[in-house]
mmCIF file of C-alpha atoms and ligand atoms in Angstrom:
data_model
loop_
_atom_site.group_PDB
_atom_site.id
_atom_site.type_symbol
_atom_site.label_atom_id
_atom_site.label_comp_id
_atom_site.label_asym_id
_atom_site.label_seq_id
_atom_site.Cartn_x
_atom_site.Cartn_y
_atom_site.Cartn_z
ATOM 1 C CA MET M 1 0.005 0.283 0.056
ATOM 2 C CA ALA M 2 1.623 3.289 -1.186
ATOM 3 C CA LYS M 3 1.205 6.195 1.110
ATOM 4 C CA ILE M 4 0.945 9.917 0.440
ATOM 5 C CA LEU M 5 2.736 11.675 2.827
ATOM 6 C CA GLY M 6 1.319 15.308 4.230
ATOM 7 C CA LYS M 7 -1.462 16.746 5.706
ATOM 8 C CA PRO M 8 -5.080 15.302 6.002
ATOM 9 C CA LEU M 9 -7.478 16.926 3.600
ATOM 10 C CA ASN M 10 -10.864 15.078 3.601
ATOM 11 C CA ASN M 11 -12.696 17.791 1.842
ATOM 12 C CA ILE M 12 -11.320 17.305 -1.627
ATOM 13 C CA PRO M 13 -13.364 16.750 -4.488
ATOM 14 C CA TRP M 14 -14.059 12.965 -5.029
ATOM 15 C CA GLU M 15 -16.263 10.651 -7.270
ATOM 16 C CA ASN M 16 -15.659 6.860 -7.232
ATOM 17 C CA LYS M 17 -14.309 5.007 -9.947
ATOM 18 C CA PRO M 18 -17.333 4.057 -12.411
ATOM 19 C CA GLU M 19 -18.172 0.473 -12.432
ATOM 20 C CA GLY M 20 -16.593 -1.422 -15.034
ATOM 21 C CA TYR M 21 -13.788 1.225 -15.916
ATOM 22 C CA ARG M 22 -10.356 -0.413 -16.272
ATOM 23 C CA TYR M 23 -7.900 2.726 -16.414
ATOM 24 C CA PRO M 24 -6.257 4.214 -13.418
ATOM 25 C CA VAL M 25 -7.492 7.647 -13.821
ATOM 26 C CA TRP M 26 -11.178 8.728 -14.268
ATOM 27 C CA ARG M 27 -12.903 11.981 -15.072
ATOM 28 C CA TYR M 28 -15.417 13.985 -12.769
ATOM 29 C CA SER M 29 -18.853 13.194 -14.598
ATOM 30 C CA GLY M 30 -19.393 17.242 -13.865
ATOM 31 C CA ASN M 31 -16.608 18.074 -16.487
ATOM 32 C CA PRO M 32 -15.625 20.946 -17.463
ATOM 33 C CA ILE M 33 -15.632 22.533 -13.940
ATOM 34 C CA ILE M 34 -14.774 25.941 -15.784
ATOM 35 C CA THR M 35 -15.761 27.231 -18.729
ATOM 36 C CA ARG M 36 -14.917 30.304 -20.531
ATOM 37 C CA ASP M 37 -17.938 31.716 -19.783
ATOM 38 C CA ASN M 38 -16.899 32.055 -15.756
ATOM 39 C CA LEU M 39 -15.261 35.308 -17.054
ATOM 40 C CA PHE M 40 -16.768 38.139 -18.904
ATOM 41 C CA PHE M 41 -13.240 39.389 -20.467
ATOM 42 C CA ALA M 42 -12.064 35.473 -21.170
ATOM 43 C CA ASN M 43 -11.783 33.742 -24.622
ATOM 44 C CA SER M 44 -11.117 30.424 -22.693
ATOM 45 C CA ILE M 45 -9.894 29.677 -19.093
ATOM 46 C CA PHE M 46 -8.077 26.223 -19.241
ATOM 47 C CA ASN M 47 -4.185 25.260 -17.739
ATOM 48 C CA SER M 48 -4.680 26.164 -13.862
ATOM 49 C CA ALA M 49 -3.747 25.264 -10.400
ATOM 50 C CA VAL M 50 -5.174 24.934 -7.131
ATOM 51 C CA VAL M 51 -4.315 24.714 -3.576
ATOM 52 C CA PRO M 52 -6.048 24.394 -0.004
ATOM 53 C CA PHE M 53 -6.186 27.982 1.605
ATOM 54 C CA GLY M 54 -8.048 28.760 4.851
ATOM 55 C CA ASP M 55 -10.962 26.418 5.258
ATOM 56 C CA GLY M 56 -11.717 26.116 1.357
ATOM 57 C CA PHE M 57 -9.320 26.583 -1.566
ATOM 58 C CA ALA M 58 -7.557 29.023 -4.013
ATOM 59 C CA GLY M 59 -6.319 28.785 -7.253
ATOM 60 C CA VAL M 60 -4.283 30.497 -10.123
ATOM 61 C CA PHE M 61 -5.936 30.506 -13.522
ATOM 62 C CA ARG M 62 -4.642 30.825 -16.847
ATOM 63 C CA VAL M 63 -7.097 33.061 -18.852
ATOM 64 C CA ASP M 64 -6.581 34.100 -22.284
ATOM 65 C CA ASP M 65 -8.586 37.323 -22.717
ATOM 66 C CA ARG M 66 -10.631 38.506 -25.887
ATOM 67 C CA THR M 67 -7.443 40.554 -27.346
ATOM 68 C CA ARG M 68 -5.350 37.001 -26.782
ATOM 69 C CA ASP M 69 -3.232 38.408 -24.047
ATOM 70 C CA GLN M 70 -2.278 35.479 -21.594
ATOM 71 C CA VAL M 71 -2.992 36.528 -18.049
ATOM 72 C CA ILE M 72 -3.268 35.217 -14.587
ATOM 73 C CA VAL M 73 -6.093 35.546 -12.262
ATOM 74 C CA THR M 74 -6.842 34.309 -8.640
ATOM 75 C CA GLY M 75 -10.021 32.104 -7.918
ATOM 76 C CA PHE M 76 -11.654 30.998 -4.591
ATOM 77 C CA SER M 77 -13.837 27.903 -3.957
ATOM 78 C CA LYS M 78 -15.343 26.215 -0.585
ATOM 79 C CA ASP M 79 -15.632 22.547 -2.472
ATOM 80 C CA ALA M 80 -12.604 22.859 -5.224
ATOM 81 C CA VAL M 81 -15.390 22.192 -7.789
ATOM 82 C CA ASN M 82 -17.427 25.834 -7.917
ATOM 83 C CA TRP M 83 -14.778 28.618 -8.301
ATOM 84 C CA THR M 84 -15.521 32.128 -8.154
ATOM 85 C CA LEU M 85 -12.533 34.069 -10.310
ATOM 86 C CA GLU M 86 -11.389 37.463 -9.575
ATOM 87 C CA GLU M 87 -11.672 40.072 -12.773
ATOM 88 C CA LYS M 88 -8.179 41.415 -11.497
ATOM 89 C CA VAL M 89 -4.797 40.085 -13.400
ATOM 90 C CA ILE M 90 -2.031 39.119 -11.161
ATOM 91 C CA PHE M 91 0.295 38.521 -13.368
ATOM 92 C CA ARG M 92 0.995 38.156 -17.456
ATOM 93 C CA GLY M 93 1.586 34.757 -18.775
ATOM 94 C CA TYR M 94 0.316 30.959 -18.445
ATOM 95 C CA ASP M 95 0.241 27.983 -17.428
ATOM 96 C CA PRO M 96 0.449 28.686 -13.275
ATOM 97 C CA ARG M 97 1.744 26.313 -10.718
ATOM 98 C CA ILE M 98 1.051 26.948 -7.125
ATOM 99 C CA CYS M 99 2.348 25.286 -4.028
ATOM 100 C CA GLU M 100 2.564 25.855 -0.485
ATOM 101 C CA ILE M 101 6.093 26.006 1.558
ATOM 102 C CA ASP M 102 6.186 26.541 4.857
ATOM 103 C CA GLY M 103 3.370 28.710 5.292
ATOM 104 C CA LYS M 104 3.535 30.703 2.014
ATOM 105 C CA TYR M 105 2.255 30.132 -1.376
ATOM 106 C CA TYR M 106 4.583 29.803 -4.115
ATOM 107 C CA LEU M 107 3.677 30.629 -7.713
ATOM 108 C CA SER M 108 5.560 29.806 -10.633
ATOM 109 C CA TRP M 109 4.422 30.581 -14.276
ATOM 110 C CA VAL M 110 5.436 31.321 -17.822
ATOM 111 C CA ASN M 111 6.371 34.930 -17.672
ATOM 112 C CA LEU M 112 6.485 36.760 -21.224
ATOM 113 C CA THR M 113 9.484 38.790 -21.326
ATOM 114 C CA PRO M 114 10.527 40.848 -24.530
ATOM 115 C CA ASN M 115 13.029 38.195 -25.291
ATOM 116 C CA GLY M 116 11.016 35.165 -24.784
ATOM 117 C CA THR M 117 9.246 33.186 -21.935
ATOM 118 C CA THR M 118 11.144 32.638 -18.708
ATOM 119 C CA ILE M 119 9.834 30.777 -15.241
ATOM 120 C CA GLY M 120 8.448 33.834 -13.086
ATOM 121 C CA ILE M 121 8.490 32.937 -9.431
ATOM 122 C CA ALA M 122 6.010 34.778 -7.027
ATOM 123 C CA VAL M 123 5.060 34.630 -3.360
ATOM 124 C CA THR M 124 1.887 35.420 -1.401
ATOM 125 C CA GLU M 125 0.322 34.830 2.191
ATOM 126 C CA ASP M 126 -3.505 35.918 1.087
ATOM 127 C CA PHE M 127 -3.877 35.695 -2.598
ATOM 128 C CA LYS M 128 -4.202 39.448 -2.748
ATOM 129 C CA ASN M 129 -0.423 40.687 -2.210
ATOM 130 C CA TRP M 130 1.988 39.178 -4.266
ATOM 131 C CA GLU M 131 6.067 39.804 -4.252
ATOM 132 C CA GLN M 132 7.399 38.686 -7.430
ATOM 133 C CA LYS M 133 11.093 37.197 -7.224
ATOM 134 C CA GLU M 134 13.827 37.405 -9.848
ATOM 135 C CA ASP M 135 12.651 35.265 -12.596
ATOM 136 C CA ALA M 136 14.247 31.604 -12.283
ATOM 137 C CA THR M 137 15.562 31.168 -15.570
ATOM 138 C CA TYR M 138 16.713 32.829 -18.423
ATOM 139 C CA PRO M 139 14.651 32.877 -21.965
ATOM 140 C CA VAL M 140 13.633 30.272 -22.983
ATOM 141 C CA ALA M 141 11.943 27.948 -20.685
ATOM 142 C CA ARG M 142 8.480 26.770 -19.638
ATOM 143 C CA ASN M 143 6.879 24.114 -17.391
ATOM 144 C CA GLY M 144 8.689 25.536 -14.094
ATOM 145 C CA VAL M 145 7.136 23.224 -11.585
ATOM 146 C CA LEU M 146 8.433 23.913 -7.676
ATOM 147 C CA PHE M 147 8.685 21.066 -5.240
ATOM 148 C CA PRO M 148 6.224 21.626 -2.050
ATOM 149 C CA ARG M 149 9.439 21.636 0.242
ATOM 150 C CA LYS M 150 12.853 22.033 0.342
ATOM 151 C CA ILE M 151 14.967 18.747 -0.120
ATOM 152 C CA ASN M 152 18.283 18.501 1.757
ATOM 153 C CA ASP M 153 17.744 22.680 2.286
ATOM 154 C CA GLU M 154 17.194 23.563 -1.142
ATOM 155 C CA TYR M 155 14.459 24.576 -3.098
ATOM 156 C CA MET M 156 13.935 22.395 -6.177
ATOM 157 C CA LEU M 157 12.159 23.304 -9.600
ATOM 158 C CA LEU M 158 11.417 21.255 -12.342
ATOM 159 C CA VAL M 159 11.762 22.992 -15.664
ATOM 160 C CA ARG M 160 11.883 22.401 -19.425
ATOM 161 C CA PRO M 161 14.180 24.648 -21.928
ATOM 162 C CA CYS M 162 12.468 25.179 -25.074
ATOM 163 C CA ASP M 163 12.459 27.594 -28.232
ATOM 164 C CA ARG M 164 10.166 30.719 -28.649
ATOM 165 C CA GLY M 165 7.747 28.937 -30.740
ATOM 166 C CA HIS M 166 5.591 25.627 -30.407
ATOM 167 C CA THR M 167 8.649 23.956 -29.379
ATOM 168 C CA PRO M 168 9.125 20.541 -31.395
ATOM 169 C CA TYR M 169 11.453 19.120 -28.403
ATOM 170 C CA GLY M 170 11.707 19.118 -24.936
ATOM 171 C CA ASP M 171 13.291 17.041 -21.828
ATOM 172 C CA ILE M 172 12.575 17.757 -17.918
ATOM 173 C CA PHE M 173 15.361 19.207 -15.871
ATOM 174 C CA ILE M 174 15.843 20.031 -12.260
ATOM 175 C CA GLN M 175 17.689 23.112 -11.008
ATOM 176 C CA ARG M 176 18.164 23.810 -7.324
ATOM 177 C CA SER M 177 18.479 27.230 -5.020
ATOM 178 C CA LYS M 178 18.912 27.933 -1.351
ATOM 179 C CA ASP M 179 17.082 31.393 -1.585
ATOM 180 C CA LEU M 180 14.850 31.272 -4.537
ATOM 181 C CA THR M 181 17.297 33.978 -6.159
ATOM 182 C CA TYR M 182 20.412 31.802 -7.199
ATOM 183 C CA TRP M 183 19.737 28.768 -9.021
ATOM 184 C CA GLY M 184 22.220 25.913 -10.043
ATOM 185 C CA ASN M 185 22.894 22.122 -9.912
ATOM 186 C CA PHE M 186 21.191 21.421 -12.845
ATOM 187 C CA ARG M 187 20.483 17.875 -13.238
ATOM 188 C CA PHE M 188 18.679 16.033 -16.260
ATOM 189 C CA VAL M 189 15.455 14.056 -15.515
ATOM 190 C CA MET M 190 13.859 12.575 -18.298
ATOM 191 C CA LYS M 191 13.344 12.746 -22.173
ATOM 192 C CA PRO M 192 10.397 11.207 -24.202
ATOM 193 C CA VAL M 193 10.985 7.421 -24.779
ATOM 194 C CA ARG M 194 7.176 5.996 -26.099
ATOM 195 C CA ASN M 195 5.482 7.120 -28.906
ATOM 196 C CA TRP M 196 2.585 9.177 -26.862
ATOM 197 C CA GLU M 197 5.038 11.405 -25.673
ATOM 198 C CA MET M 198 7.609 11.398 -28.605
ATOM 199 C CA THR M 199 7.894 15.192 -29.284
ATOM 200 C CA LYS M 200 8.367 16.511 -25.822
ATOM 201 C CA VAL M 201 7.531 16.303 -22.105
ATOM 202 C CA GLY M 202 7.122 18.994 -19.427
ATOM 203 C CA ALA M 203 6.173 18.702 -15.503
ATOM 204 C CA GLY M 204 2.305 18.888 -14.501
ATOM 205 C CA PRO M 205 1.422 19.372 -11.098
ATOM 206 C CA THR M 206 3.420 20.164 -7.812
ATOM 207 C CA PRO M 207 4.921 16.468 -7.293
ATOM 208 C CA ILE M 208 3.373 14.288 -4.553
ATOM 209 C CA GLU M 209 5.242 13.176 -1.875
ATOM 210 C CA THR M 210 4.701 9.394 -1.231
ATOM 211 C CA ASP M 211 6.534 6.931 0.783
ATOM 212 C CA GLU M 212 7.400 5.160 -2.629
ATOM 213 C CA GLY M 213 9.101 8.909 -3.920
ATOM 214 C CA TRP M 214 7.592 11.888 -5.566
ATOM 215 C CA LEU M 215 4.970 11.045 -7.599
ATOM 216 C CA MET M 216 5.283 13.068 -10.637
ATOM 217 C CA PHE M 217 2.313 13.572 -13.448
ATOM 218 C CA TYR M 218 3.382 15.142 -16.437
ATOM 219 C CA HIS M 219 2.305 16.230 -20.030
ATOM 220 C CA GLY M 220 3.908 14.297 -23.259
ATOM 221 C CA VAL M 221 3.133 15.271 -26.498
ATOM 222 C CA ILE M 222 3.094 13.407 -29.928
ATOM 223 C CA THR M 223 2.889 15.015 -33.483
ATOM 224 C CA SER M 224 0.658 13.963 -35.986
ATOM 225 C CA CYS M 225 -0.765 15.180 -39.458
ATOM 226 C CA ASN M 226 -2.984 17.050 -37.591
ATOM 227 C CA GLY M 227 -0.798 18.648 -34.930
ATOM 228 C CA PHE M 228 0.088 18.257 -31.168
ATOM 229 C CA THR M 229 -1.619 15.747 -29.174
ATOM 230 C CA TYR M 230 -1.225 16.498 -25.151
ATOM 231 C CA SER M 231 -1.723 13.526 -22.715
ATOM 232 C CA MET M 232 -0.504 12.863 -19.173
ATOM 233 C CA GLY M 233 1.703 10.471 -17.824
ATOM 234 C CA ALA M 234 3.298 9.787 -14.591
ATOM 235 C CA ALA M 235 6.729 8.877 -12.732
ATOM 236 C CA ILE M 236 8.097 8.251 -9.318
ATOM 237 C CA LEU M 237 11.127 10.294 -8.401
ATOM 238 C CA ASP M 238 13.775 9.573 -5.809
ATOM 239 C CA ARG M 239 12.621 11.302 -2.633
ATOM 240 C CA ASP M 240 16.055 12.729 -2.022
ATOM 241 C CA GLU M 241 17.585 12.979 -5.465
ATOM 242 C CA PRO M 242 14.455 13.605 -7.423
ATOM 243 C CA TRP M 243 16.586 13.951 -10.642
ATOM 244 C CA LYS M 244 16.933 10.012 -10.735
ATOM 245 C CA VAL M 245 13.710 8.401 -12.022
ATOM 246 C CA LEU M 246 12.683 5.185 -10.127
ATOM 247 C CA HIS M 247 9.630 4.066 -12.066
ATOM 248 C CA ARG M 248 7.646 5.406 -15.007
ATOM 249 C CA ALA M 249 4.982 4.264 -16.933
ATOM 250 C CA ASP M 250 5.191 3.412 -20.672
ATOM 251 C CA SER M 251 1.796 4.628 -21.481
ATOM 252 C CA PHE M 252 -0.425 7.533 -21.070
ATOM 253 C CA LEU M 253 -2.865 7.608 -17.996
ATOM 254 C CA LEU M 254 -5.044 10.188 -19.699
ATOM 255 C CA ALA M 255 -5.419 11.518 -23.100
ATOM 256 C CA PRO M 256 -7.662 13.440 -24.937
ATOM 257 C CA HIS M 257 -11.129 11.597 -25.237
ATOM 258 C CA GLU M 258 -14.323 13.402 -24.278
ATOM 259 C CA LEU M 259 -15.620 16.373 -26.444
ATOM 260 C CA TYR M 260 -14.175 19.118 -23.984
ATOM 261 C CA GLU M 261 -10.990 17.629 -24.670
ATOM 262 C CA THR M 262 -10.711 16.702 -28.212
ATOM 263 C CA VAL M 263 -12.615 19.832 -29.559
ATOM 264 C CA GLY M 264 -11.740 23.408 -28.652
ATOM 265 C CA ASP M 265 -9.194 26.393 -29.437
ATOM 266 C CA VAL M 266 -6.498 23.793 -29.440
ATOM 267 C CA PRO M 267 -7.961 20.324 -30.164
ATOM 268 C CA ASN M 268 -6.800 17.359 -28.389
ATOM 269 C CA VAL M 269 -4.860 18.749 -25.161
ATOM 270 C CA VAL M 270 -5.202 17.322 -21.587
ATOM 271 C CA PHE M 271 -2.654 19.252 -19.606
ATOM 272 C CA PRO M 272 -2.415 18.530 -16.026
ATOM 273 C CA CYS M 273 -1.024 21.801 -13.579
ATOM 274 C CA SER M 274 -2.315 20.743 -10.295
ATOM 275 C CA ALA M 275 -3.502 17.894 -7.752
ATOM 276 C CA LEU M 276 -5.270 17.913 -4.634
ATOM 277 C CA THR M 277 -4.401 15.196 -2.309
ATOM 278 C CA ASP M 278 -5.740 13.153 1.231
ATOM 279 C CA PRO M 279 -3.061 11.227 2.948
ATOM 280 C CA GLU M 280 -5.790 9.423 4.917
ATOM 281 C CA THR M 281 -7.703 8.145 2.074
ATOM 282 C CA GLY M 282 -4.929 8.135 -0.685
ATOM 283 C CA ARG M 283 -7.390 10.123 -3.170
ATOM 284 C CA ILE M 284 -5.753 12.219 -5.651
ATOM 285 C CA ALA M 285 -8.113 15.050 -7.675
ATOM 286 C CA ILE M 286 -6.018 16.265 -10.701
ATOM 287 C CA TYR M 287 -7.035 19.533 -12.262
ATOM 288 C CA TYR M 288 -6.119 19.840 -15.836
ATOM 289 C CA GLY M 289 -6.855 22.239 -18.836
ATOM 290 C CA ALA M 290 -8.977 20.458 -21.591
ATOM 291 C CA ALA M 291 -8.560 21.491 -25.378
ATOM 292 C CA ASP M 292 -6.950 25.090 -24.342
ATOM 293 C CA THR M 293 -10.387 26.066 -23.462
ATOM 294 C CA SER M 294 -11.838 24.863 -20.208
ATOM 295 C CA VAL M 295 -10.606 23.370 -16.805
ATOM 296 C CA ALA M 296 -11.421 19.697 -16.040
ATOM 297 C CA LEU M 297 -11.037 17.602 -13.220
ATOM 298 C CA ALA M 298 -9.973 13.558 -12.884
ATOM 299 C CA PHE M 299 -9.612 11.102 -9.938
ATOM 300 C CA THR M 300 -7.200 8.055 -9.084
ATOM 301 C CA THR M 301 -5.749 7.193 -5.963
ATOM 302 C CA VAL M 302 -1.996 6.762 -4.949
ATOM 303 C CA ASP M 303 -2.403 2.802 -4.791
ATOM 304 C CA GLU M 304 -4.114 2.796 -7.847
ATOM 305 C CA VAL M 305 -1.579 4.996 -9.802
ATOM 306 C CA VAL M 306 1.506 3.765 -7.750
ATOM 307 C CA ASN M 307 0.358 -0.245 -8.958
ATOM 308 C CA TYR M 308 -0.270 1.134 -12.725
ATOM 309 C CA ILE M 309 3.226 2.691 -12.741
ATOM 310 C CA LYS M 310 4.991 -0.246 -11.438
ATOM 311 C CA GLU M 311 2.998 -2.920 -13.624
ATOM 312 C CA HIS M 312 3.829 -0.295 -16.894
ATOM 313 C CA ASP M 313 7.384 0.213 -15.616
ATOM 314 C CA MET M 314 9.821 1.523 -18.234
ATOM 315 C CA ILE M 315 12.722 1.548 -15.806
ATOM 316 C CA LYS M 316 13.777 -2.008 -15.220
HETATM 317 C C1 BMA Q 1 2.036 24.606 -24.714
HETATM 318 C C2 BMA Q 1 1.405 25.612 -24.149
HETATM 319 C C3 BMA Q 1 0.136 25.058 -23.198
HETATM 320 C C4 BMA Q 1 -0.799 24.677 -24.191
HETATM 321 C C5 BMA Q 1 -0.479 23.622 -25.077
HETATM 322 C C6 BMA Q 1 -1.186 23.447 -26.139
HETATM 323 O O1 BMA Q 1 2.913 25.004 -25.670
HETATM 324 O O2 BMA Q 1 1.377 26.876 -24.562
HETATM 325 O O3 BMA Q 1 -0.532 26.176 -22.682
HETATM 326 O O4 BMA Q 1 -1.997 24.116 -23.592
HETATM 327 O O5 BMA Q 1 0.858 24.292 -25.786
HETATM 328 O O6 BMA Q 1 -1.739 24.455 -26.928
#
C-alpha cells in the first residue's frame, strides 16, 4: 500500500471510479468545471492550479482574454469544484502552478519577456499581495514546477528549456536554489521515450510526496499530421535526489477522449497543472486544462496510480 505524505485533506472533490472502468485515472462526471463563460473578459480559461487555503481552496487560473493576451487571475472555492474567479489580473503569462512551502504560497508560471518566456516566481500569504522574485531561468523556458518543500535545504524546480515557438522538442530538468534567487546544480530528469510523448515532455502538478518517492504527473506530446496531441503520464522520482527516476509508466494515464478534450481552441489537449491529495484516504484529484478552452477534473488514488506505474514500468 503506497502512502501519500502530508496533511489530511478530507474535503477534496471526489467521485468513485465508475463500475467496469479499468484505467487508473477517471474523469469527474460534471466536467468541465470551469468554462470560458466563467469570466466576462475571457476567450478561454484552462491550464490552472489550485491549493488548500483557509477553510477552502484558492487557485491561479490561466485566462486568454478577448485580445488573446495571456494572463493569470486568482479564484476561490469552498468545495474546489465551484469556483469564483476574480477579474483582477495578477500577472501576464500562462500555465501557472502553485504550492505551499512553510505557510507561504509560491506561484511559478511562464512569464512573458521581450526576449522569450522565462519561469516567473512570486510568493503570497493571502492571494491578494504578491511579491515577485527574480525569474528562475533565462529565456527560453516553460513548465516550471516547484517541489512543495526544500530537499536537503534546497528549493527544487522542474523546468523544460524550449524555443520561442511551439517547441518541437523538450526534456525535463531540475535546478536547485538555497534562496529562490540563485539557481544551479542543474540535473537532467527525463526525455521522451514512448510514441505518445515522443515530441516533448513537461512537468505537470506540484510533485506529490509518497513513501515510494515523488509522484510526478507530466504531459507528453505526440505530433501527428493534425498537429500536437497532449496526454498525461506519470513517474516516481527519488525522494532525496529527485532527478533519479525510479519508476515510469510506459503508457499515458489520461489522453484526449471526451468532447471537451478533443474540441476547443486547441483540440486534443489534456494538460495537468495541479492536484489535491488526501493522505488518509489516498485520494488524488487532478486539475487539467482541456483543449486550451476549459478546466476539468480527474481522480485516482495513490495505490491505483503507483500500482499502474509499477505494472507498466519502463525503468528496469
Ligand atoms: C503549450 C502551452 C500550453 C498549451 C499547449 C497546447 O505550448 O502553450 O499552455 O496548453 O501548448 O496548446
